[in-house]
Short mmCIF file of C-alpha atoms in Angstrom, two decimals:
data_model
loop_
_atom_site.label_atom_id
_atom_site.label_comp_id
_atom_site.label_asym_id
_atom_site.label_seq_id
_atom_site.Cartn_x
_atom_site.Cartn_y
_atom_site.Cartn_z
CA UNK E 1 -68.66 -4.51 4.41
CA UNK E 2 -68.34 -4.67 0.89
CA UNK E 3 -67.16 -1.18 0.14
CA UNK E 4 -64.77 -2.05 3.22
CA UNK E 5 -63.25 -5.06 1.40
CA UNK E 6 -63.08 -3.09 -1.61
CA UNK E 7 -60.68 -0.41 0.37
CA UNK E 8 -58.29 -2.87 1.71
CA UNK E 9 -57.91 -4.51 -1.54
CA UNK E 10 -56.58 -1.34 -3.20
CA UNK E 11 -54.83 -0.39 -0.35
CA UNK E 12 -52.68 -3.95 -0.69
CA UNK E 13 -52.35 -3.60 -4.36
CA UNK E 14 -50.88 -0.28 -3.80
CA UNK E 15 -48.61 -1.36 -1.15
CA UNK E 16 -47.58 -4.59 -3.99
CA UNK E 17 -47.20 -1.71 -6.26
CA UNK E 18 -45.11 0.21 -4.38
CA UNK E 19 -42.60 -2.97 -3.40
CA UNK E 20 -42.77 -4.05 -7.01
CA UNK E 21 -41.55 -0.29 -7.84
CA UNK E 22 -38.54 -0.17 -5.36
CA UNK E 23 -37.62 -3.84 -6.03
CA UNK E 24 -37.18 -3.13 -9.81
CA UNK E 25 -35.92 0.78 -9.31
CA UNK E 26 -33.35 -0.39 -7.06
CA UNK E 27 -30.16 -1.01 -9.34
CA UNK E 28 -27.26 -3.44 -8.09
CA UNK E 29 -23.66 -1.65 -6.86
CA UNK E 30 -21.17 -3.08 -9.35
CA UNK E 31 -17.56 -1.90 -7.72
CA UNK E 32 -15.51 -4.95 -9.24
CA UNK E 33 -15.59 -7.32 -11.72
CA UNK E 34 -17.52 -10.11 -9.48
CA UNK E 35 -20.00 -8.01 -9.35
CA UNK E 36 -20.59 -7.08 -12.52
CA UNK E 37 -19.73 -9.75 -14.79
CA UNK E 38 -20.05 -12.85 -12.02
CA UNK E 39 -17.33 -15.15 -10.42
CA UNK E 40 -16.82 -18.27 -12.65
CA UNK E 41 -19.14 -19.65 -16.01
CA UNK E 42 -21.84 -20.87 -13.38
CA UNK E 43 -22.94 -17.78 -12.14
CA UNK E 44 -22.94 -15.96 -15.37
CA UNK E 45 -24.93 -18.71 -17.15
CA UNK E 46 -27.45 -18.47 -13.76
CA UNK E 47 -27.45 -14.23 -14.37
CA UNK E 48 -25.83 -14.14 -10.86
CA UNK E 49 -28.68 -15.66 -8.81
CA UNK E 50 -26.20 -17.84 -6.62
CA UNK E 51 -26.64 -16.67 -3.53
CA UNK E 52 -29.25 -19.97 -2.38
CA UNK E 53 -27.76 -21.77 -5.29
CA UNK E 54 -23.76 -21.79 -5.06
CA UNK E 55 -22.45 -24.96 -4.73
CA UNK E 56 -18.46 -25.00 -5.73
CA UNK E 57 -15.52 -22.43 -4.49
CA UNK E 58 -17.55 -19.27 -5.87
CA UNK E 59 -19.71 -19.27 -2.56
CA UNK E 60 -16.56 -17.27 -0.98
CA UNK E 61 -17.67 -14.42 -3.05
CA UNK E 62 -21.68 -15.27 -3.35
CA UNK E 63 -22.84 -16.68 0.11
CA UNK E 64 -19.47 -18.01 2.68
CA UNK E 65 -22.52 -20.07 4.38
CA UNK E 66 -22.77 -22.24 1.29
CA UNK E 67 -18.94 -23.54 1.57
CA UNK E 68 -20.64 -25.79 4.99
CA UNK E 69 -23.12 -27.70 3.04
CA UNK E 70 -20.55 -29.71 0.01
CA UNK E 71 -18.85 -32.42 0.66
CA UNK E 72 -16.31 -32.49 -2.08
CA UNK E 73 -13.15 -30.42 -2.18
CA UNK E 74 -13.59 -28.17 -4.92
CA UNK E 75 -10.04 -27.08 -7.33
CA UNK E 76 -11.13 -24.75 -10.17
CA UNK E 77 -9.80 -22.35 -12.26
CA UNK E 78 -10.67 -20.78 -15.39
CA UNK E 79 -10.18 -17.71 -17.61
CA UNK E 80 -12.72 -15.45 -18.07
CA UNK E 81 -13.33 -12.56 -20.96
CA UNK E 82 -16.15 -10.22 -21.21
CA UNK E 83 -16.77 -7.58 -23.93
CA UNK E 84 -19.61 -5.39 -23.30
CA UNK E 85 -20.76 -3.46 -26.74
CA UNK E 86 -22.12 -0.39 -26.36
CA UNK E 87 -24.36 1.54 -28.77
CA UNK E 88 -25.83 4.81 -29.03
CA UNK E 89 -27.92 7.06 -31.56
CA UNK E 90 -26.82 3.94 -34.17
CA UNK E 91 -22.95 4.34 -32.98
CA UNK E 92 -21.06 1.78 -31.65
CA UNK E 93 -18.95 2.92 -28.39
CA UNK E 94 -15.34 2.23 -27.35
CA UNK E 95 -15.38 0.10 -24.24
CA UNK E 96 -12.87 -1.48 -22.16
CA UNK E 97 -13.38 -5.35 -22.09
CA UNK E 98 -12.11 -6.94 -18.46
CA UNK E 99 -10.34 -10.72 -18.74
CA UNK E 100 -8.19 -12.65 -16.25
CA UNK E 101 -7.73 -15.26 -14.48
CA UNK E 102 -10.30 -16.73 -12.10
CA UNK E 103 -9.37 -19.24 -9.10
CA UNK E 104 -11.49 -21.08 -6.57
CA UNK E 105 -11.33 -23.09 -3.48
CA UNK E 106 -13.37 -25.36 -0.83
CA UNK E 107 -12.17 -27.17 1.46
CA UNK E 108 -14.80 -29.30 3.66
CA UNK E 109 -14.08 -30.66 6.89
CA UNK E 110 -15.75 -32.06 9.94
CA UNK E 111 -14.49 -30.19 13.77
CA UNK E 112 -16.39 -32.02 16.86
CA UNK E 113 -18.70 -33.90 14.62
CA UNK E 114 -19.99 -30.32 12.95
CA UNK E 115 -19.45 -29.53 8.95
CA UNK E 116 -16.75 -26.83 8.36
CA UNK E 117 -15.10 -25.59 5.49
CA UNK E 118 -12.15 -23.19 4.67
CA UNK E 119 -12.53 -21.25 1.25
CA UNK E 120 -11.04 -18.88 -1.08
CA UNK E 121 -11.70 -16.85 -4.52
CA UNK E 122 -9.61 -14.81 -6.72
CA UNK E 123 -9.92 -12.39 -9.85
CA UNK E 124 -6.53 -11.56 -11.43
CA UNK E 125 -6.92 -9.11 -14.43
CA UNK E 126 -4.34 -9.14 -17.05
CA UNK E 127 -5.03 -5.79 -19.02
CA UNK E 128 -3.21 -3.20 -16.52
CA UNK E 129 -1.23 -2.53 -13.40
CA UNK E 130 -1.90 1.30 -13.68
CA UNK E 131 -3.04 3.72 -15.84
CA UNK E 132 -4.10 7.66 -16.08
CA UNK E 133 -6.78 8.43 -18.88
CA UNK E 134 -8.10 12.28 -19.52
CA UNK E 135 -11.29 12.05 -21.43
CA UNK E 136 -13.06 14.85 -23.79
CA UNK E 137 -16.33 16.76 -21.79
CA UNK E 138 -18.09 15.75 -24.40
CA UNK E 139 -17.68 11.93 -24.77
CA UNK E 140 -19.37 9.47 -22.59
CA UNK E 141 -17.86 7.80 -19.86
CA UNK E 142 -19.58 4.33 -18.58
CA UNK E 143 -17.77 4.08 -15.04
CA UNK E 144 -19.27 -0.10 -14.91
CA UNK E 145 -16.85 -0.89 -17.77
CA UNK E 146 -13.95 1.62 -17.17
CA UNK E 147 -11.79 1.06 -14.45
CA UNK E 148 -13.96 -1.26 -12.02
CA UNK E 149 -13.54 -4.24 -13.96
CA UNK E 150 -9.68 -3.89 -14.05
CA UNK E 151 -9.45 -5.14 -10.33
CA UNK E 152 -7.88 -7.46 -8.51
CA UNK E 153 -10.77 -9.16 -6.13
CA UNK E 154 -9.39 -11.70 -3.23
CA UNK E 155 -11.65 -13.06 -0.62
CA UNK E 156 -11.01 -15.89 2.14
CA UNK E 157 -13.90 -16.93 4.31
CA UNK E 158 -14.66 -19.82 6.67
CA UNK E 159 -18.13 -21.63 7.18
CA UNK E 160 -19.94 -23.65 10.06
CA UNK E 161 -23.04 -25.76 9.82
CA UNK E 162 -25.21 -25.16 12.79
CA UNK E 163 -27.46 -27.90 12.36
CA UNK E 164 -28.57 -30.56 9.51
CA UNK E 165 -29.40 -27.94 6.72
CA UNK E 166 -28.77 -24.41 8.75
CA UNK E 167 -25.04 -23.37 8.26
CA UNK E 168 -23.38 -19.43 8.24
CA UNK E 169 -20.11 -18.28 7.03
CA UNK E 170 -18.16 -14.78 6.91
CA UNK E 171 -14.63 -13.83 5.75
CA UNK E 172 -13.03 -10.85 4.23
CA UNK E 173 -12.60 -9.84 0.71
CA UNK E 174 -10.26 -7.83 -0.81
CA UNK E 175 -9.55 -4.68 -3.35
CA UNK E 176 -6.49 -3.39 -4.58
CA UNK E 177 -6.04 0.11 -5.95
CA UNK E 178 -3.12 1.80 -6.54
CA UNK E 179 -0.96 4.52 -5.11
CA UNK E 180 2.52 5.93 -7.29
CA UNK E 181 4.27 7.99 -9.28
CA UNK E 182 5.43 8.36 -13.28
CA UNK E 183 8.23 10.21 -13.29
CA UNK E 184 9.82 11.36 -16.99
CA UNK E 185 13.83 13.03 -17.12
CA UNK E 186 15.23 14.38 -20.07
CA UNK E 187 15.06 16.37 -23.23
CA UNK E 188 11.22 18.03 -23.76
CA UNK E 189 10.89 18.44 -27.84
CA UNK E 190 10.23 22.09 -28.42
CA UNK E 191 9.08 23.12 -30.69
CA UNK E 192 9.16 19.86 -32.24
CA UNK E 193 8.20 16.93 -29.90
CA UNK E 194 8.89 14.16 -31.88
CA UNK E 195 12.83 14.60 -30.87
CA UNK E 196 12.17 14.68 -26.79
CA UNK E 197 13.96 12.21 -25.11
CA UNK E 198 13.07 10.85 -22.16
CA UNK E 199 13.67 7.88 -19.64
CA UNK E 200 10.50 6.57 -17.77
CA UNK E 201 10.28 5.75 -14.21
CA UNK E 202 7.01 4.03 -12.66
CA UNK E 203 6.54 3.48 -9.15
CA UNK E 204 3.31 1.97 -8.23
CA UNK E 205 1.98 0.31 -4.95
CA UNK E 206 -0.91 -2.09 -4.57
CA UNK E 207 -2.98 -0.31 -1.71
CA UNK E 208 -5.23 -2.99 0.03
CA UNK E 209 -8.70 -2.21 0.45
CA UNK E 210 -10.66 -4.64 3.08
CA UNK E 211 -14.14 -5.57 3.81
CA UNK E 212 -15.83 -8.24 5.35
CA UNK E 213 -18.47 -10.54 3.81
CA UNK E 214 -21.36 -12.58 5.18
CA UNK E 215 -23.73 -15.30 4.15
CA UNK E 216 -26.32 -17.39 5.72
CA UNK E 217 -28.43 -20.66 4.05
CA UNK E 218 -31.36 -22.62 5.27
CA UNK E 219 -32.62 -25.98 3.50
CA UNK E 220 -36.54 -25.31 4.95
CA UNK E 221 -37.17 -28.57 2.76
CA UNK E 222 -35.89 -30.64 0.19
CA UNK E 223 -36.94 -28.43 -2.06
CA UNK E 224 -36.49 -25.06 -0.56
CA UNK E 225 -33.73 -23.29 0.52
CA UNK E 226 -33.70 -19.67 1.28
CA UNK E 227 -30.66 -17.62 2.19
CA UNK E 228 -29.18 -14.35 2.45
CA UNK E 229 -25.70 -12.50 2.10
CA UNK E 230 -23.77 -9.33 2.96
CA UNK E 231 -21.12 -7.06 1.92
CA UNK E 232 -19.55 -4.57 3.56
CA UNK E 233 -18.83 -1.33 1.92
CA UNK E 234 -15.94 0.12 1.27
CA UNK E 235 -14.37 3.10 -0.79
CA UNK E 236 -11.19 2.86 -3.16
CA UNK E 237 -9.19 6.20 -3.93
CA UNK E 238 -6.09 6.49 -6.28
CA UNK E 239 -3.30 8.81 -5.61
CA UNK E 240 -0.72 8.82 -8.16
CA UNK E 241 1.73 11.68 -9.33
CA UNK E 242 3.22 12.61 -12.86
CA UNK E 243 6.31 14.56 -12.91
CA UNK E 244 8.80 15.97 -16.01
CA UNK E 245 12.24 17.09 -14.94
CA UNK E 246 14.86 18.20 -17.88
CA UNK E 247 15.46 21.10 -20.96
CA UNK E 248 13.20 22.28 -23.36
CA UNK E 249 14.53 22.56 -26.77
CA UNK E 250 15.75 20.71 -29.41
CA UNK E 251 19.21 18.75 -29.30
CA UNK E 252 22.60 19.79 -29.10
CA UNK E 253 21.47 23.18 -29.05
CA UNK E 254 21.13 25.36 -26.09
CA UNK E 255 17.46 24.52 -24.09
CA UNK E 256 14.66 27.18 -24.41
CA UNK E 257 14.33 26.50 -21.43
CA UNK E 258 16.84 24.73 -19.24
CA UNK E 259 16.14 22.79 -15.99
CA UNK E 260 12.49 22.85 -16.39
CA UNK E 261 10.43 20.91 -13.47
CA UNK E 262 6.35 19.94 -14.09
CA UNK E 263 4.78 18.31 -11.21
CA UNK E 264 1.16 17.07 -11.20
CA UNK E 265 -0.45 14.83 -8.38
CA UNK E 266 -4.12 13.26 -8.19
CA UNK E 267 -6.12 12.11 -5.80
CA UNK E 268 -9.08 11.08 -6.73
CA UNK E 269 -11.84 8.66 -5.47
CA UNK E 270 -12.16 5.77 -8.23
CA UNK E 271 -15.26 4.16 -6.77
CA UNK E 272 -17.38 3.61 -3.73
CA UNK E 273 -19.25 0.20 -2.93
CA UNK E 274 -22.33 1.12 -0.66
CA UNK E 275 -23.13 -2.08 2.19
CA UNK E 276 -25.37 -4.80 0.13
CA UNK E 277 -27.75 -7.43 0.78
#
């Protein structure tokens, strides 16, 4: 019996070990900037752990669920700047910082005597509308502070509560990427650049990316509430095109080479969001 006892007991630690392992291996999908900086000063200050906790216009983004159980219509908006430093071998690492705007709503309600509520959540960034950036083979590139910061985020969800302390909510959230073309006319400097002239043309379309979200919350007791939340995945791709029409040469003298025409077009797949729980 003993040596029995003494079997099962490493058999659970193992299996603890093992969970332990795959809870702290497993490494949260940060597509946008909610996800990897937080929606609003609240969550950042609680290191994102809103999900049971959420209590103002954020739950569109963190749990929908959460938007059943306030009372108070919630109006907030705020401005939000991050600047991740990054430092390696004693160097200290360009990096993009992401800042914009940040907006919030909740609107509680009552519908045949059960709690409702109508919310929504947006992240405007302010840095870019589009850009195209080649980088060297041999310099790092950290994709969670590149381009997924610099998106817009927009989600709208509605919530129910199903019974004193049990409410669910879903909506859909959104992601814009972009789809375009740069187009440059004119004189191409050869062999001196600095004398091109050229006239620049951008054309650039917000492409809407859609997914839905999810939350459910339980108040067990007054002290305990446990809850859960879902995203749906979803995968963004660019296309944009860069094209030089004109001479090659220097001016007023005749072109080196004359009607020259360089087209380029990417398509490329900027980031993928896997389903999360």
């Amino acid at each position: 019996g003993h040596g029995a006892r003494a079997v099962s007991a490493r058999r659970w630690v193992g299996i603890a070990g093992t969970v332990g392992a795959l809870a702290t291996s497993a490494g949260r999908a940060g597509a946008n900037p909610a996800d990897i900086f937080g929606l609003g000063a609240r969550a950042g200050g609680m290191a994102g752990a809103q999900v049971a906790a959420v209590d103002d216009g954020t739950a569109t983004y963190y749990n929908p669920a959460r938007l059943a159980l306030g009372d108070d219509i919630h109006l907030d908006v705020g401005y939000q700047v991050a600047q991740p430093r990054v430092q390696t071998d004693g160097e200290t690492l360009v990096v993009d910082r992401a800042e914009g705007l940040v907006a919030d709503l909740a609107v509680p309600g009552r519908v045949l005597g059960r709690r409702v509520a109508v919310g929504a959540g947006l992240y405007l960034p302010d840095q870019y509308v589009t850009r195209s950036r080649t980088i060297a083979g041999e310099r790092p590139r950290f994709l969670a502070y590149d381009n997924r910061p610099q998106r817009l985020f927009f989600a709208a969800t509605a919530a129910v509560e199903l019974r004193p302390g049990l409410a669910i909510g879903a909506g859909i959230a959104y992601m814009s990427g972009t789809r375009g073309s740069v187009d440059l006319r004119g004189l191409v400097g050869f062999p001196d650049p600095a004398v091109s002239q050229l006239e620049l043309d951008i054309d650039v379309d917000l492409k809407t990316i859609r997914y839905p979200h999810a939350g459910v919350s339980w108040q067990a007791t007054p002290w305990l509430t446990v809850a859960a939340a879902y995203r749906g995945a979803f995968v963004l791709k660019i296309d944009q095109g860069f094209t030089v029409r004109g001479d090659v040469g220097l001016p007023d003298v005749a072109p080196v080479v004359a009607g020259g025409f360089l087209a380029l077009r990417t398509l490329s797949q900027d980031l993928f969001q896997p389903m999360q729980v």
